[in-house]
PDB file of C-alpha atoms in Angstrom:
ATOM      1  CA  UNK A   1      -9.002  47.982  34.367  1.00  0.00           C
ATOM      2  CA  UNK A   2      -9.308  44.848  36.451  1.00  0.00           C
ATOM      3  CA  UNK A   3     -13.012  44.599  35.611  1.00  0.00           C
ATOM      4  CA  UNK A   4     -12.249  44.931  31.885  1.00  0.00           C
ATOM      5  CA  UNK A   5      -9.661  42.138  32.052  1.00  0.00           C
ATOM      6  CA  UNK A   6     -12.116  39.947  33.918  1.00  0.00           C
ATOM      7  CA  UNK A   7     -14.793  40.619  31.308  1.00  0.00           C
ATOM      8  CA  UNK A   8     -12.405  39.682  28.506  1.00  0.00           C
ATOM      9  CA  UNK A   9     -11.444  36.496  30.349  1.00  0.00           C
ATOM     10  CA  UNK A  10     -15.084  35.501  30.844  1.00  0.00           C
ATOM     11  CA  UNK A  11     -15.795  36.191  27.149  1.00  0.00           C
ATOM     12  CA  UNK A  12     -12.875  34.006  26.000  1.00  0.00           C
ATOM     13  CA  UNK A  13     -13.950  31.165  28.280  1.00  0.00           C
ATOM     14  CA  UNK A  14     -17.515  31.508  27.025  1.00  0.00           C
ATOM     15  CA  UNK A  15     -16.319  31.308  23.399  1.00  0.00           C
ATOM     16  CA  UNK A  16     -14.183  28.256  24.148  1.00  0.00           C
ATOM     17  CA  UNK A  17     -17.180  26.594  25.793  1.00  0.00           C
ATOM     18  CA  UNK A  18     -19.309  27.200  22.741  1.00  0.00           C
ATOM     19  CA  UNK A  19     -16.732  25.921  20.220  1.00  0.00           C
ATOM     20  CA  UNK A  20     -18.561  24.084  17.487  1.00  0.00           C
ATOM     21  CA  UNK A  21     -17.945  20.336  16.957  1.00  0.00           C
ATOM     22  CA  UNK A  22     -16.190  19.204  13.743  1.00  0.00           C
ATOM     23  CA  UNK A  23     -18.154  19.077  10.511  1.00  0.00           C
ATOM     24  CA  UNK A  24     -20.048  15.800  10.053  1.00  0.00           C
ATOM     25  CA  UNK A  25     -17.911  14.991   7.021  1.00  0.00           C
ATOM     26  CA  UNK A  26     -14.911  14.578   9.339  1.00  0.00           C
ATOM     27  CA  UNK A  27     -16.567  11.589  10.978  1.00  0.00           C
ATOM     28  CA  UNK A  28     -17.149   9.960   7.591  1.00  0.00           C
ATOM     29  CA  UNK A  29     -13.508  10.454   6.650  1.00  0.00           C
ATOM     30  CA  UNK A  30     -12.358   8.367   9.613  1.00  0.00           C
ATOM     31  CA  UNK A  31     -13.303   5.103   7.899  1.00  0.00           C
ATOM     32  CA  UNK A  32     -10.931   5.896   5.007  1.00  0.00           C
ATOM     33  CA  UNK A  33      -7.831   6.607   7.091  1.00  0.00           C
ATOM     34  CA  UNK A  34      -5.030   4.212   8.060  1.00  0.00           C
ATOM     35  CA  UNK A  35      -4.829   3.272  11.736  1.00  0.00           C
ATOM     36  CA  UNK A  36      -2.008   5.729  12.464  1.00  0.00           C
ATOM     37  CA  UNK A  37      -4.038   8.694  11.218  1.00  0.00           C
ATOM     38  CA  UNK A  38      -7.179   7.488  12.995  1.00  0.00           C
ATOM     39  CA  UNK A  39      -5.246   7.554  16.269  1.00  0.00           C
ATOM     40  CA  UNK A  40      -3.991  11.065  15.498  1.00  0.00           C
ATOM     41  CA  UNK A  41      -7.517  12.243  14.711  1.00  0.00           C
ATOM     42  CA  UNK A  42      -8.716  10.954  18.081  1.00  0.00           C
ATOM     43  CA  UNK A  43      -6.415  13.514  19.734  1.00  0.00           C
ATOM     44  CA  UNK A  44      -7.920  16.521  17.926  1.00  0.00           C
ATOM     45  CA  UNK A  45     -11.047  16.967  20.046  1.00  0.00           C
ATOM     46  CA  UNK A  46     -13.415  15.070  22.324  1.00  0.00           C
ATOM     47  CA  UNK A  47     -15.999  14.510  19.577  1.00  0.00           C
ATOM     48  CA  UNK A  48     -13.511  12.751  17.324  1.00  0.00           C
ATOM     49  CA  UNK A  49     -12.046  10.892  20.283  1.00  0.00           C
ATOM     50  CA  UNK A  50     -15.463   9.530  21.206  1.00  0.00           C
ATOM     51  CA  UNK A  51     -16.123   8.570  17.583  1.00  0.00           C
ATOM     52  CA  UNK A  52     -12.855   6.634  17.387  1.00  0.00           C
ATOM     53  CA  UNK A  53     -13.358   4.927  20.736  1.00  0.00           C
ATOM     54  CA  UNK A  54     -17.073   4.130  20.561  1.00  0.00           C
ATOM     55  CA  UNK A  55     -18.035   3.875  16.892  1.00  0.00           C
ATOM     56  CA  UNK A  56     -17.212   0.824  14.764  1.00  0.00           C
ATOM     57  CA  UNK A  57     -17.275   2.789  11.469  1.00  0.00           C
ATOM     58  CA  UNK A  58     -13.565   3.852  11.642  1.00  0.00           C
ATOM     59  CA  UNK A  59     -12.590   0.217  12.217  1.00  0.00           C
ATOM     60  CA  UNK A  60     -14.419  -1.527   9.378  1.00  0.00           C
ATOM     61  CA  UNK A  61     -11.432  -0.873   7.080  1.00  0.00           C
ATOM     62  CA  UNK A  62      -8.146  -1.435   8.933  1.00  0.00           C
ATOM     63  CA  UNK A  63      -4.947  -0.288   7.202  1.00  0.00           C
ATOM     64  CA  UNK A  64      -1.579  -0.523   8.946  1.00  0.00           C
ATOM     65  CA  UNK A  65       1.469   0.911   7.202  1.00  0.00           C
ATOM     66  CA  UNK A  66       4.571   2.839   8.177  1.00  0.00           C
ATOM     67  CA  UNK A  67       5.352   4.084  10.761  1.00  0.00           C
ATOM     68  CA  UNK A  68       3.288   1.472  12.649  1.00  0.00           C
ATOM     69  CA  UNK A  69       4.217  -1.567  10.523  1.00  0.00           C
ATOM     70  CA  UNK A  70       7.250  -2.668  12.500  1.00  0.00           C
ATOM     71  CA  UNK A  71       5.437  -2.225  15.848  1.00  0.00           C
ATOM     72  CA  UNK A  72       2.417  -4.350  15.000  1.00  0.00           C
ATOM     73  CA  UNK A  73       2.336  -7.871  16.408  1.00  0.00           C
ATOM     74  CA  UNK A  74      -0.347 -10.530  16.843  1.00  0.00           C
ATOM     75  CA  UNK A  75      -1.714  -9.169  20.117  1.00  0.00           C
ATOM     76  CA  UNK A  76      -1.946  -5.565  18.962  1.00  0.00           C
ATOM     77  CA  UNK A  77      -3.532  -6.650  15.680  1.00  0.00           C
ATOM     78  CA  UNK A  78      -6.202  -8.586  17.566  1.00  0.00           C
ATOM     79  CA  UNK A  79      -6.985  -5.567  19.767  1.00  0.00           C
ATOM     80  CA  UNK A  80      -7.258  -3.236  16.780  1.00  0.00           C
ATOM     81  CA  UNK A  81      -9.467  -5.522  14.687  1.00  0.00           C
ATOM     82  CA  UNK A  82     -11.702  -6.390  17.643  1.00  0.00           C
ATOM     83  CA  UNK A  83     -12.980  -2.802  17.577  1.00  0.00           C
ATOM     84  CA  UNK A  84     -15.004  -3.771  14.486  1.00  0.00           C
ATOM     85  CA  UNK A  85     -17.040  -6.244  16.577  1.00  0.00           C
ATOM     86  CA  UNK A  86     -16.691  -8.995  13.988  1.00  0.00           C
ATOM     87  CA  UNK A  87     -17.734  -6.765  11.058  1.00  0.00           C
ATOM     88  CA  UNK A  88     -14.293  -6.006   9.624  1.00  0.00           C
ATOM     89  CA  UNK A  89     -14.501  -5.656   5.818  1.00  0.00           C
ATOM     90  CA  UNK A  90     -10.973  -4.753   4.642  1.00  0.00           C
ATOM     91  CA  UNK A  91      -7.691  -5.724   6.290  1.00  0.00           C
ATOM     92  CA  UNK A  92      -4.516  -4.181   4.850  1.00  0.00           C
ATOM     93  CA  UNK A  93      -1.180  -4.890   6.531  1.00  0.00           C
ATOM     94  CA  UNK A  94       1.857  -3.531   4.694  1.00  0.00           C
ATOM     95  CA  UNK A  95       5.332  -4.730   5.724  1.00  0.00           C
ATOM     96  CA  UNK A  96       4.058  -5.934   9.096  1.00  0.00           C
ATOM     97  CA  UNK A  97       6.840  -8.452   9.652  1.00  0.00           C
ATOM     98  CA  UNK A  98       5.896  -9.359  13.240  1.00  0.00           C
ATOM     99  CA  UNK A  99       2.414 -10.634  12.375  1.00  0.00           C
ATOM    100  CA  UNK A 100       2.385 -14.450  12.190  1.00  0.00           C
ATOM    101  CA  UNK A 101       0.111 -17.180  10.854  1.00  0.00           C
ATOM    102  CA  UNK A 102      -1.533 -17.534  14.273  1.00  0.00           C
ATOM    103  CA  UNK A 103      -2.315 -13.834  14.545  1.00  0.00           C
ATOM    104  CA  UNK A 104      -3.822 -13.692  11.059  1.00  0.00           C
ATOM    105  CA  UNK A 105      -5.894 -16.817  11.695  1.00  0.00           C
ATOM    106  CA  UNK A 106      -7.379 -15.444  14.917  1.00  0.00           C
ATOM    107  CA  UNK A 107      -8.404 -12.258  13.112  1.00  0.00           C
ATOM    108  CA  UNK A 108     -10.134 -14.036  10.213  1.00  0.00           C
ATOM    109  CA  UNK A 109     -11.933 -16.398  12.579  1.00  0.00           C
ATOM    110  CA  UNK A 110     -13.385 -13.433  14.471  1.00  0.00           C
ATOM    111  CA  UNK A 111     -14.140 -11.435  11.298  1.00  0.00           C
ATOM    112  CA  UNK A 112     -15.756 -13.729   8.700  1.00  0.00           C
ATOM    113  CA  UNK A 113     -17.000 -10.775   6.599  1.00  0.00           C
ATOM    114  CA  UNK A 114     -13.549  -9.728   5.348  1.00  0.00           C
ATOM    115  CA  UNK A 115     -13.806  -9.201   1.586  1.00  0.00           C
ATOM    116  CA  UNK A 116     -10.316  -7.764   0.914  1.00  0.00           C
ATOM    117  CA  UNK A 117      -7.211  -9.230   2.521  1.00  0.00           C
ATOM    118  CA  UNK A 118      -3.970  -7.402   1.715  1.00  0.00           C
ATOM    119  CA  UNK A 119      -0.808  -8.544   3.462  1.00  0.00           C
ATOM    120  CA  UNK A 120       2.113  -7.666   1.124  1.00  0.00           C
ATOM    121  CA  UNK A 121       5.622  -8.171   2.508  1.00  0.00           C
ATOM    122  CA  UNK A 122       4.306  -9.548   5.829  1.00  0.00           C
ATOM    123  CA  UNK A 123       7.254 -11.917   6.004  1.00  0.00           C
ATOM    124  CA  UNK A 124       6.203 -13.476   9.310  1.00  0.00           C
ATOM    125  CA  UNK A 125       3.256 -15.099   7.493  1.00  0.00           C
ATOM    126  CA  UNK A 126       3.841 -18.269   5.470  1.00  0.00           C
ATOM    127  CA  UNK A 127       2.039 -19.479   2.322  1.00  0.00           C
ATOM    128  CA  UNK A 128       0.431 -22.198   4.450  1.00  0.00           C
ATOM    129  CA  UNK A 129      -0.871 -19.557   6.857  1.00  0.00           C
ATOM    130  CA  UNK A 130      -2.332 -17.555   3.974  1.00  0.00           C
ATOM    131  CA  UNK A 131      -4.009 -20.655   2.542  1.00  0.00           C
ATOM    132  CA  UNK A 132      -5.491 -21.551   5.914  1.00  0.00           C
ATOM    133  CA  UNK A 133      -6.879 -18.023   6.382  1.00  0.00           C
ATOM    134  CA  UNK A 134      -8.362 -17.951   2.874  1.00  0.00           C
ATOM    135  CA  UNK A 135      -9.986 -21.352   3.335  1.00  0.00           C
ATOM    136  CA  UNK A 136     -11.500 -20.197   6.624  1.00  0.00           C
ATOM    137  CA  UNK A 137     -12.989 -17.077   5.054  1.00  0.00           C
ATOM    138  CA  UNK A 138     -14.266 -18.843   1.955  1.00  0.00           C
ATOM    139  CA  UNK A 139     -15.848 -21.705   3.897  1.00  0.00           C
ATOM    140  CA  UNK A 140     -17.580 -19.556   6.498  1.00  0.00           C
ATOM    141  CA  UNK A 141     -18.920 -16.640   4.472  1.00  0.00           C
ATOM    142  CA  UNK A 142     -17.752 -16.655   0.834  1.00  0.00           C
ATOM    143  CA  UNK A 143     -17.119 -12.903   1.173  1.00  0.00           C
ATOM    144  CA  UNK A 144     -13.423 -12.789   0.279  1.00  0.00           C
ATOM    145  CA  UNK A 145     -12.957 -11.272  -3.185  1.00  0.00           C
ATOM    146  CA  UNK A 146      -9.413  -9.840  -3.277  1.00  0.00           C
ATOM    147  CA  UNK A 147      -6.093 -11.174  -1.966  1.00  0.00           C
ATOM    148  CA  UNK A 148      -2.697  -9.411  -2.062  1.00  0.00           C
ATOM    149  CA  UNK A 149       0.318 -11.400  -0.867  1.00  0.00           C
ATOM    150  CA  UNK A 150       3.262 -10.138  -2.924  1.00  0.00           C
ATOM    151  CA  UNK A 151       6.435 -10.266  -0.824  1.00  0.00           C
ATOM    152  CA  UNK A 152       5.465 -13.335   1.222  1.00  0.00           C
ATOM    153  CA  UNK A 153       8.266 -15.851   0.867  1.00  0.00           C
ATOM    154  CA  UNK A 154       8.155 -19.255  -0.873  1.00  0.00           C
ATOM    155  CA  UNK A 155       4.759 -19.047  -2.571  1.00  0.00           C
ATOM    156  CA  UNK A 156       4.743 -21.984  -5.000  1.00  0.00           C
ATOM    157  CA  UNK A 157       2.496 -22.950  -7.881  1.00  0.00           C
ATOM    158  CA  UNK A 158       0.598 -25.440  -5.694  1.00  0.00           C
ATOM    159  CA  UNK A 159      -0.201 -22.689  -3.190  1.00  0.00           C
ATOM    160  CA  UNK A 160      -1.330 -20.366  -5.978  1.00  0.00           C
ATOM    161  CA  UNK A 161      -3.601 -23.023  -7.497  1.00  0.00           C
ATOM    162  CA  UNK A 162      -5.280 -23.674  -4.136  1.00  0.00           C
ATOM    163  CA  UNK A 163      -5.750 -19.963  -3.455  1.00  0.00           C
ATOM    164  CA  UNK A 164      -7.267 -19.352  -6.886  1.00  0.00           C
ATOM    165  CA  UNK A 165      -9.574 -22.338  -6.449  1.00  0.00           C
ATOM    166  CA  UNK A 166     -10.896 -21.002  -3.129  1.00  0.00           C
ATOM    167  CA  UNK A 167     -11.208 -17.424  -4.344  1.00  0.00           C
ATOM    168  CA  UNK A 168     -12.897 -18.587  -7.540  1.00  0.00           C
ATOM    169  CA  UNK A 169     -15.875 -19.848  -5.527  1.00  0.00           C
ATOM    170  CA  UNK A 170     -16.877 -16.225  -4.915  1.00  0.00           C
ATOM    171  CA  UNK A 171     -16.440 -15.051  -8.521  1.00  0.00           C
ATOM    172  CA  UNK A 172     -18.310 -16.111 -11.668  1.00  0.00           C
ATOM    173  CA  UNK A 173     -15.994 -17.349 -14.420  1.00  0.00           C
ATOM    174  CA  UNK A 174     -16.742 -14.234 -16.496  1.00  0.00           C
ATOM    175  CA  UNK A 175     -15.457 -11.944 -13.716  1.00  0.00           C
ATOM    176  CA  UNK A 176     -12.278 -13.978 -13.340  1.00  0.00           C
ATOM    177  CA  UNK A 177     -11.483 -13.579 -17.041  1.00  0.00           C
ATOM    178  CA  UNK A 178     -12.056  -9.778 -17.028  1.00  0.00           C
ATOM    179  CA  UNK A 179      -9.359  -8.810 -14.544  1.00  0.00           C
ATOM    180  CA  UNK A 180      -7.801  -5.417 -15.120  1.00  0.00           C
ATOM    181  CA  UNK A 181      -4.129  -5.002 -16.122  1.00  0.00           C
ATOM    182  CA  UNK A 182      -1.455  -4.331 -13.490  1.00  0.00           C
ATOM    183  CA  UNK A 183       1.141  -1.629 -14.111  1.00  0.00           C
ATOM    184  CA  UNK A 184       4.570  -1.601 -12.520  1.00  0.00           C
ATOM    185  CA  UNK A 185       4.551   2.073 -11.477  1.00  0.00           C
ATOM    186  CA  UNK A 186       1.196   1.602  -9.674  1.00  0.00           C
ATOM    187  CA  UNK A 187       2.255  -1.400  -7.595  1.00  0.00           C
ATOM    188  CA  UNK A 188       1.574  -1.192  -3.882  1.00  0.00           C
ATOM    189  CA  UNK A 189      -1.019   1.576  -4.212  1.00  0.00           C
ATOM    190  CA  UNK A 190      -4.025   0.432  -2.182  1.00  0.00           C
ATOM    191  CA  UNK A 191      -6.978   2.794  -2.190  1.00  0.00           C
ATOM    192  CA  UNK A 192     -10.406   2.453  -0.655  1.00  0.00           C
ATOM    193  CA  UNK A 193     -11.683   4.668  -3.468  1.00  0.00           C
ATOM    194  CA  UNK A 194     -10.924   2.172  -6.226  1.00  0.00           C
ATOM    195  CA  UNK A 195     -13.917   0.624  -7.949  1.00  0.00           C
ATOM    196  CA  UNK A 196     -14.721  -3.013  -7.307  1.00  0.00           C
ATOM    197  CA  UNK A 197     -14.368  -3.957 -10.961  1.00  0.00           C
ATOM    198  CA  UNK A 198     -10.718  -2.856 -10.960  1.00  0.00           C
ATOM    199  CA  UNK A 199      -9.743  -5.359  -8.281  1.00  0.00           C
ATOM    200  CA  UNK A 200      -8.049  -8.668  -9.095  1.00  0.00           C
ATOM    201  CA  UNK A 201      -8.634 -11.990  -7.384  1.00  0.00           C
ATOM    202  CA  UNK A 202      -4.975 -12.297  -6.396  1.00  0.00           C
ATOM    203  CA  UNK A 203      -1.957 -10.149  -7.145  1.00  0.00           C
ATOM    204  CA  UNK A 204       0.381 -13.058  -7.961  1.00  0.00           C
ATOM    205  CA  UNK A 205       0.377 -15.266 -11.037  1.00  0.00           C
ATOM    206  CA  UNK A 206       2.674 -17.448 -13.102  1.00  0.00           C
ATOM    207  CA  UNK A 207       5.102 -15.350 -15.115  1.00  0.00           C
ATOM    208  CA  UNK A 208       4.673 -16.295 -18.793  1.00  0.00           C
ATOM    209  CA  UNK A 209       8.435 -15.967 -19.365  1.00  0.00           C
ATOM    210  CA  UNK A 210      10.166 -17.594 -16.382  1.00  0.00           C
ATOM    211  CA  UNK A 211       7.187 -19.638 -15.022  1.00  0.00           C
ATOM    212  CA  UNK A 212       7.812 -18.411 -11.461  1.00  0.00           C
ATOM    213  CA  UNK A 213       5.059 -17.239  -9.075  1.00  0.00           C
ATOM    214  CA  UNK A 214       5.499 -13.475  -9.066  1.00  0.00           C
ATOM    215  CA  UNK A 215       3.806 -10.162  -9.768  1.00  0.00           C
ATOM    216  CA  UNK A 216       3.268  -9.974 -13.520  1.00  0.00           C
ATOM    217  CA  UNK A 217       3.026  -6.501 -15.035  1.00  0.00           C
ATOM    218  CA  UNK A 218       1.437  -5.218 -18.221  1.00  0.00           C
ATOM    219  CA  UNK A 219       2.846  -2.474 -20.409  1.00  0.00           C
ATOM    220  CA  UNK A 220       0.844   0.792 -20.204  1.00  0.00           C
ATOM    221  CA  UNK A 221       1.955   1.837 -23.672  1.00  0.00           C
ATOM    222  CA  UNK A 222      -0.803   1.314 -26.210  1.00  0.00           C
ATOM    223  CA  UNK A 223       1.416   0.094 -29.054  1.00  0.00           C
ATOM    224  CA  UNK A 224       4.341  -1.648 -27.418  1.00  0.00           C
ATOM    225  CA  UNK A 225       6.188  -4.391 -29.243  1.00  0.00           C
ATOM    226  CA  UNK A 226       9.492  -5.539 -27.820  1.00  0.00           C
ATOM    227  CA  UNK A 227      11.941  -6.724 -30.412  1.00  0.00           C
ATOM    228  CA  UNK A 228      12.921  -9.742 -28.322  1.00  0.00           C
ATOM    229  CA  UNK A 229       9.388 -11.204 -28.422  1.00  0.00           C
ATOM    230  CA  UNK A 230       7.673  -9.854 -31.534  1.00  0.00           C
ATOM    231  CA  UNK A 231       4.743 -12.299 -31.398  1.00  0.00           C
ATOM    232  CA  UNK A 232       3.884 -12.130 -27.696  1.00  0.00           C
ATOM    233  CA  UNK A 233       2.444  -9.373 -25.463  1.00  0.00           C
ATOM    234  CA  UNK A 234       4.699  -7.332 -23.227  1.00  0.00           C
ATOM    235  CA  UNK A 235       3.845  -9.103 -19.963  1.00  0.00           C
ATOM    236  CA  UNK A 236       6.219 -10.492 -17.383  1.00  0.00           C
ATOM    237  CA  UNK A 237       7.725 -10.100 -13.927  1.00  0.00           C
ATOM    238  CA  UNK A 238      10.251  -7.371 -13.179  1.00  0.00           C
ATOM    239  CA  UNK A 239      13.126  -9.842 -13.547  1.00  0.00           C
ATOM    240  CA  UNK A 240      12.131 -10.788 -17.079  1.00  0.00           C
ATOM    241  CA  UNK A 241      11.163  -7.355 -18.403  1.00  0.00           C
ATOM    242  CA  UNK A 242      12.837  -4.231 -16.963  1.00  0.00           C
ATOM    243  CA  UNK A 243      10.328  -1.409 -16.543  1.00  0.00           C
ATOM    244  CA  UNK A 244      10.485   2.314 -15.959  1.00  0.00           C
ATOM    245  CA  UNK A 245       9.881   3.316 -12.340  1.00  0.00           C
ATOM    246  CA  UNK A 246       8.056   6.433 -13.454  1.00  0.00           C
ATOM    247  CA  UNK A 247       5.707   5.301 -16.237  1.00  0.00           C
ATOM    248  CA  UNK A 248       5.794   1.493 -15.974  1.00  0.00           C
ATOM    249  CA  UNK A 249       6.700   1.016 -19.629  1.00  0.00           C
ATOM    250  CA  UNK A 250       9.149  -1.651 -20.742  1.00  0.00           C
ATOM    251  CA  UNK A 251      12.725  -0.549 -21.404  1.00  0.00           C
ATOM    252  CA  UNK A 252      14.990  -1.716 -24.187  1.00  0.00           C
ATOM    253  CA  UNK A 253      18.447  -2.801 -23.028  1.00  0.00           C
ATOM    254  CA  UNK A 254      20.136   0.238 -24.576  1.00  0.00           C
ATOM    255  CA  UNK A 255      17.665   2.773 -23.165  1.00  0.00           C
ATOM    256  CA  UNK A 256      18.057   2.145 -19.427  1.00  0.00           C
ATOM    257  CA  UNK A 257      18.777   5.310 -17.433  1.00  0.00           C
ATOM    258  CA  UNK A 258      19.582   5.186 -13.699  1.00  0.00           C
ATOM    259  CA  UNK A 259      18.191   7.537 -11.082  1.00  0.00           C
ATOM    260  CA  UNK A 260      19.694   8.901  -7.872  1.00  0.00           C
ATOM    261  CA  UNK A 261      17.504   6.401  -5.962  1.00  0.00           C
ATOM    262  CA  UNK A 262      19.045   3.564  -8.054  1.00  0.00           C
ATOM    263  CA  UNK A 263      15.740   2.906  -9.817  1.00  0.00           C
ATOM    264  CA  UNK A 264      15.699   2.779 -13.603  1.00  0.00           C
ATOM    265  CA  UNK A 265      13.854   4.966 -16.106  1.00  0.00           C
ATOM    266  CA  UNK A 266      13.062   4.981 -19.767  1.00  0.00           C
ATOM    267  CA  UNK A 267      14.842   7.691 -21.732  1.00  0.00           C
ATOM    268  CA  UNK A 268      11.643   9.703 -22.227  1.00  0.00           C
ATOM    269  CA  UNK A 269      10.899   9.949 -18.488  1.00  0.00           C
ATOM    270  CA  UNK A 270      14.540  10.528 -17.603  1.00  0.00           C
ATOM    271  CA  UNK A 271      14.674  13.567 -19.867  1.00  0.00           C
ATOM    272  CA  UNK A 272      11.547  15.097 -18.313  1.00  0.00           C
ATOM    273  CA  UNK A 273      12.374  14.651 -14.606  1.00  0.00           C
ATOM    274  CA  UNK A 274      14.291  17.270 -12.536  1.00  0.00           C
ATOM    275  CA  UNK A 275      17.878  16.234 -11.878  1.00  0.00           C
ATOM    276  CA  UNK A 276      20.635  16.692  -9.342  1.00  0.00           C
ATOM    277  CA  UNK A 277      22.883  19.677 -10.052  1.00  0.00           C
ATOM    278  CA  UNK A 278      26.007  17.548  -9.465  1.00  0.00           C
ATOM    279  CA  UNK A 279      25.415  13.981 -10.741  1.00  0.00           C
ATOM    280  CA  UNK A 280      22.609  14.839 -13.197  1.00  0.00           C
ATOM    281  CA  UNK A 281      20.365  12.017 -11.927  1.00  0.00           C
ATOM    282  CA  UNK A 282      16.639  12.270 -11.139  1.00  0.00           C
ATOM    283  CA  UNK A 283      14.494  10.765  -8.396  1.00  0.00           C
ATOM    284  CA  UNK A 284      11.400   8.692  -9.135  1.00  0.00           C
ATOM    285  CA  UNK A 285       7.943   9.748  -7.919  1.00  0.00           C
ATOM    286  CA  UNK A 286       8.268   7.660  -4.754  1.00  0.00           C
ATOM    287  CA  UNK A 287      11.461   9.401  -3.655  1.00  0.00           C
ATOM    288  CA  UNK A 288      10.826  13.053  -4.489  1.00  0.00           C
ATOM    289  CA  UNK A 289      10.968  13.829  -0.752  1.00  0.00           C
ATOM    290  CA  UNK A 290      14.658  12.869  -0.794  1.00  0.00           C
ATOM    291  CA  UNK A 291      15.672  16.046  -2.633  1.00  0.00           C
ATOM    292  CA  UNK A 292      17.928  18.516  -0.820  1.00  0.00           C
ATOM    293  CA  UNK A 293      18.508  22.127  -1.785  1.00  0.00           C
ATOM    294  CA  UNK A 294      21.791  23.990  -2.011  1.00  0.00           C
ATOM    295  CA  UNK A 295      22.484  27.575  -1.008  1.00  0.00           C
ATOM    296  CA  UNK A 296      21.501  28.738  -4.494  1.00  0.00           C
ATOM    297  CA  UNK A 297      18.199  26.788  -4.305  1.00  0.00           C
ATOM    298  CA  UNK A 298      19.272  24.169  -6.867  1.00  0.00           C
ATOM    299  CA  UNK A 299      18.330  20.502  -6.336  1.00  0.00           C
ATOM    300  CA  UNK A 300      20.874  18.053  -4.917  1.00  0.00           C
ATOM    301  CA  UNK A 301      20.379  14.314  -4.353  1.00  0.00           C
ATOM    302  CA  UNK A 302      21.176  12.884  -0.940  1.00  0.00           C
ATOM    303  CA  UNK A 303      24.327  11.109  -2.101  1.00  0.00           C
ATOM    304  CA  UNK A 304      25.862  14.296  -3.478  1.00  0.00           C
ATOM    305  CA  UNK A 305      24.723  16.240  -0.414  1.00  0.00           C
ATOM    306  CA  UNK A 306      26.416  13.671   1.840  1.00  0.00           C
ATOM    307  CA  UNK A 307      29.646  13.917  -0.134  1.00  0.00           C
ATOM    308  CA  UNK A 308      29.644  17.707   0.053  1.00  0.00           C
ATOM    309  CA  UNK A 309      28.961  17.861   3.809  1.00  0.00           C
ATOM    310  CA  UNK A 310      30.672  14.701   5.025  1.00  0.00           C
ATOM    311  CA  UNK A 311      27.683  13.039   6.733  1.00  0.00           C
ATOM    312  CA  UNK A 312      25.315  10.177   5.920  1.00  0.00           C
ATOM    313  CA  UNK A 313      21.521  10.112   5.767  1.00  0.00           C
ATOM    314  CA  UNK A 314      19.552   7.182   7.122  1.00  0.00           C
ATOM    315  CA  UNK A 315      16.568   6.367   4.937  1.00  0.00           C
ATOM    316  CA  UNK A 316      13.892   3.698   4.992  1.00  0.00           C
ATOM    317  CA  UNK A 317      14.301   0.906   2.495  1.00  0.00           C
ATOM    318  CA  UNK A 318      11.162   0.376   0.413  1.00  0.00           C
TER     319      UNK A 318
END
């Protein structure tokens, strides 16, 4: 009996020793993952750990989002981007409020090949810091092709003009005039799989209605004609033209429907979405994970669930 147990033990150890390494495709996937998931992948096995620690491929495209956004500061950012050995191509920092002008400048000086710089809602960075970084990249390599800075405070028309002038050096006039439309319900969706031709020079522009520097959205509906402006296209910032959170279409003043997440919907989308059993309000696509279920498996929004149980949820603010 003892010999049989020993034989089984030796067999198990032998099988563990001969465990096959991950499929080669797993190593290619690393370069498409945000930093948080790259770190998690490095803990799966020694092969992936060595790839993350020793290969620059996972670090050519650096994306930092929640839950790491609030932890990232200038020093950590420099350590992460230095793993690319000066060959960083895409830098995406979403809601990284502790990154400053100095931290961004050090990164761009060490990585002149950056062609996409996305820093939305990085409130520790100023318009002057963005302009300085863009000028550095455009003067040294002329590689920068896309800039996303929505959510950075106090961007004025003068800043926008200077940014467009610098970015325009890398784009023929024909390319600048063929920029793709931007839809409200697709805002903030950054994907490494998007085609180059779908990218815009800069995400901000002058709103044709209020003349402020903001994100300007197009209407995804093919035949949209708002009664308020019958001779002009349906384009404007979110303050000038209310839009449906679900489809991005413009909403007439009498058709606004509110969701449980306090976002607004057009009547067509509101009718199609699942709703809370108590307040009869839906969630938008971004907040579908906020649904709760009752004892009879019906859907309940968090507000109604709080009221029925007497406690309060804490949720991240988008």
